[in-house]
Amino acid sequence: MKKFLIPLVLFLGLVIFLAIGLNRDPREIPSPLINKPAPEFSLPTLNGDTPFSPADMRGKVWMFNVWATWCVACREEHPVLVAFAQKYNVPIVGLSYKEIQPQDEAAKQSVDIKLQVARERSQVWLKRHGNPYINSVMDLDGRVGIHYGVYGVPETYIIDKTGVIRFKHVGAVTPALLAEKIMPLIDTLNKS
């Protein structure tokens, strides 16, 4: 009897494990940063003014969006972010992520040249597609992305008034995601 019971229990355990996994949204990747302070950084901005740091946003609930001009999903998400920025008073900061790829000619140049090329590409792209960002920062080497646990672009974070990450989404932001998860969270965080 035990011979049949052990394989049956193992099989049922496997079925339950698979059923749970298949019901999860693959874009909701658990992040160890949720409910922890957003990693600090200081990066040059798209416009070349003073560097930006998350500390600059203290006292505000804001969206941090990781994007790149070479990212196909970012093109899909971008009109949604532009419309969102026009409709709601929620600051969005963009993180232009690894704009200079290893195969680019600019990759062989100095950091200053890389930054100049990355800024030019990003400015042209935002002029063409619209600019939802109150500021964009340049993460040329991807180090800030690593600290935020970026898997790939686009990714979006909601950060509260005290600088704590409250939400992370991997993949393109959609109108449904904004309506069902992001705006209710932002409303709650703005009330607290």
Coordinates of C-alpha atoms in Angstrom, one line a residue:
M1 CA 0.0 0.0 0.0
K2 CA 2.9 2.4 0.8
K3 CA 4.3 1.8 -2.6
F4 CA 1.3 3.5 -4.2
L5 CA 0.7 6.2 -1.6
I6 CA 4.2 7.8 -1.9
P7 CA 4.1 8.4 -5.7
L8 CA 0.4 9.5 -5.4
V9 CA 1.3 12.1 -2.7
L10 CA 4.3 13.3 -4.8
F11 CA 2.2 13.6 -7.9
L12 CA -0.5 15.6 -6.1
G13 CA 2.2 17.9 -4.6
L14 CA 3.6 18.5 -8.1
V15 CA 0.1 19.2 -9.5
I16 CA -0.6 21.8 -6.8
F17 CA 2.8 23.4 -7.2
L18 CA 2.3 23.7 -11.0
A19 CA -1.3 25.0 -10.6
I20 CA -0.1 27.8 -8.3
G21 CA 2.7 28.7 -10.7
L22 CA 0.4 28.8 -13.7
N23 CA -2.0 31.2 -12.0
R24 CA 0.7 33.8 -11.3
D25 CA 1.3 36.8 -13.5
P26 CA 4.8 36.5 -14.9
R27 CA 5.2 40.3 -14.8
E28 CA 4.8 40.4 -11.1
I29 CA 8.2 39.4 -10.1
P30 CA 8.6 39.6 -6.3
S31 CA 11.2 42.2 -5.4
P32 CA 13.1 42.3 -2.2
L33 CA 13.0 46.1 -2.5
I34 CA 9.3 46.4 -1.9
N35 CA 8.7 48.3 1.4
K36 CA 12.4 49.2 1.6
P37 CA 14.1 52.6 0.9
A38 CA 14.8 53.2 -2.8
P39 CA 18.5 52.9 -3.5
E40 CA 20.2 56.3 -3.5
F41 CA 22.2 57.5 -6.6
S42 CA 23.3 60.6 -8.2
L43 CA 23.2 60.6 -12.0
P44 CA 23.5 63.2 -14.8
T45 CA 20.2 64.3 -16.3
L46 CA 19.1 64.3 -19.9
N47 CA 19.3 68.1 -20.0
G48 CA 22.7 68.3 -18.4
D49 CA 21.7 70.4 -15.4
T50 CA 22.6 69.4 -11.9
P51 CA 22.6 65.6 -11.2
F52 CA 19.4 64.0 -10.0
S53 CA 19.0 61.9 -6.8
P54 CA 15.9 60.2 -5.4
A55 CA 16.4 62.5 -2.4
D56 CA 15.2 65.3 -4.7
M57 CA 11.7 63.7 -4.7
R58 CA 11.3 63.4 -0.9
G59 CA 7.8 64.5 0.2
K60 CA 6.3 63.4 -3.1
V61 CA 4.8 60.1 -4.4
W62 CA 6.4 59.5 -7.7
M63 CA 6.8 57.0 -10.5
F64 CA 10.3 55.8 -11.5
N65 CA 10.3 54.4 -15.1
V66 CA 13.2 52.5 -16.6
W67 CA 13.3 52.9 -20.4
A68 CA 15.6 53.0 -23.4
T69 CA 15.3 54.1 -27.0
W70 CA 16.3 50.6 -28.2
C71 CA 13.5 49.0 -26.2
V72 CA 10.5 47.7 -28.3
A73 CA 8.2 47.3 -25.3
C74 CA 9.0 50.9 -24.2
R75 CA 7.5 52.1 -27.5
E76 CA 4.4 50.2 -26.6
E77 CA 4.2 51.7 -23.1
H78 CA 5.2 55.2 -24.0
P79 CA 1.9 56.6 -25.2
V80 CA 0.3 55.3 -22.1
L81 CA 2.8 57.2 -19.9
V82 CA 2.4 60.3 -22.0
A83 CA -1.4 60.2 -21.6
F84 CA -1.0 59.5 -17.9
A85 CA 1.4 62.4 -17.3
Q86 CA -1.1 64.8 -19.1
K87 CA -4.1 63.6 -17.1
Y88 CA -2.6 63.1 -13.6
N89 CA -0.4 65.2 -11.4
V90 CA 2.0 62.4 -10.6
P91 CA 5.7 63.1 -11.3
I92 CA 7.4 60.5 -13.5
V93 CA 11.2 60.3 -13.5
G94 CA 12.7 58.3 -16.3
L95 CA 15.9 56.2 -16.1
S96 CA 17.5 56.0 -19.5
Y97 CA 19.0 52.6 -19.2
K98 CA 22.2 51.5 -21.0
E99 CA 21.5 53.7 -24.0
I100 CA 25.0 53.0 -25.4
Q101 CA 25.1 49.3 -26.2
P102 CA 28.5 47.4 -26.6
Q103 CA 28.1 47.2 -30.4
D104 CA 27.7 51.0 -30.8
E105 CA 30.6 53.0 -32.1
A106 CA 30.2 55.3 -29.1
A107 CA 30.9 52.4 -26.8
K108 CA 34.6 52.8 -27.6
Q109 CA 34.6 56.5 -26.7
S110 CA 35.2 58.4 -23.5
V111 CA 32.4 58.6 -20.8
D112 CA 31.8 62.3 -21.9
I113 CA 31.2 61.3 -25.5
K114 CA 29.0 58.3 -24.5
L115 CA 26.9 60.7 -22.3
Q116 CA 26.6 63.2 -25.1
V117 CA 25.5 60.5 -27.6
A118 CA 23.1 59.0 -25.1
R119 CA 21.5 62.4 -24.4
E120 CA 21.2 63.2 -28.1
R121 CA 19.5 59.9 -28.8
S122 CA 17.1 60.2 -25.8
Q123 CA 16.2 63.8 -26.6
V124 CA 15.4 62.9 -30.3
W125 CA 13.3 59.9 -29.2
L126 CA 11.3 61.9 -26.6
K127 CA 10.8 64.8 -29.0
R128 CA 9.3 62.3 -31.5
H129 CA 7.2 60.3 -29.1
G130 CA 6.4 62.8 -26.3
N131 CA 8.0 63.4 -23.0
P132 CA 6.1 62.2 -19.9
Y133 CA 9.0 62.7 -17.6
I134 CA 9.7 65.7 -15.3
N135 CA 13.3 64.5 -15.4
S136 CA 15.3 61.7 -17.1
V137 CA 18.6 60.5 -15.7
M138 CA 21.3 58.7 -17.7
D139 CA 22.3 55.2 -16.4
L140 CA 25.1 54.6 -19.0
D141 CA 26.6 51.5 -17.3
G142 CA 23.5 50.1 -15.8
R143 CA 24.7 50.2 -12.2
V144 CA 21.6 52.0 -10.9
G145 CA 19.5 49.4 -12.7
I146 CA 21.4 46.7 -10.8
H147 CA 20.7 48.4 -7.5
Y148 CA 17.0 48.5 -8.3
G149 CA 17.0 44.9 -9.4
V150 CA 16.1 45.7 -13.1
Y151 CA 15.5 42.5 -15.1
G152 CA 15.0 44.4 -18.3
V153 CA 13.3 47.4 -19.7
P154 CA 10.7 48.7 -19.2
E155 CA 10.2 48.5 -15.5
T156 CA 8.2 50.8 -13.3
Y157 CA 8.4 51.6 -9.6
I158 CA 6.1 53.6 -7.3
I159 CA 8.0 55.4 -4.5
D160 CA 6.3 57.0 -1.6
K161 CA 6.9 60.4 0.1
T162 CA 9.5 59.0 2.4
G163 CA 11.5 57.3 -0.4
V164 CA 10.3 53.8 0.1
I165 CA 9.5 51.6 -2.9
R166 CA 5.9 50.4 -2.7
F167 CA 5.4 48.8 -6.1
K168 CA 7.4 47.3 -9.0
H169 CA 6.1 46.2 -12.4
V170 CA 8.2 44.4 -15.0
G171 CA 7.0 45.0 -18.5
A172 CA 5.0 47.7 -20.2
V173 CA 2.6 49.8 -18.2
T174 CA -1.0 49.4 -19.6
P175 CA -4.1 51.5 -19.0
A176 CA -5.6 48.6 -17.1
L177 CA -2.5 48.4 -14.8
L178 CA -2.7 52.1 -14.2
A179 CA -6.5 52.0 -13.4
E180 CA -6.5 48.8 -11.3
K181 CA -3.2 49.0 -9.3
I182 CA -1.1 52.0 -9.8
M183 CA -3.6 54.9 -9.4
P184 CA -5.3 53.3 -6.3
L185 CA -1.9 52.8 -4.7
I186 CA -0.9 56.4 -5.5
D187 CA -4.1 57.8 -4.1
T188 CA -3.6 55.8 -0.9
L189 CA 0.0 56.9 -0.6
N190 CA -0.9 60.6 -1.2
K191 CA -3.5 60.4 1.6
S192 CA -1.0 59.1 4.1

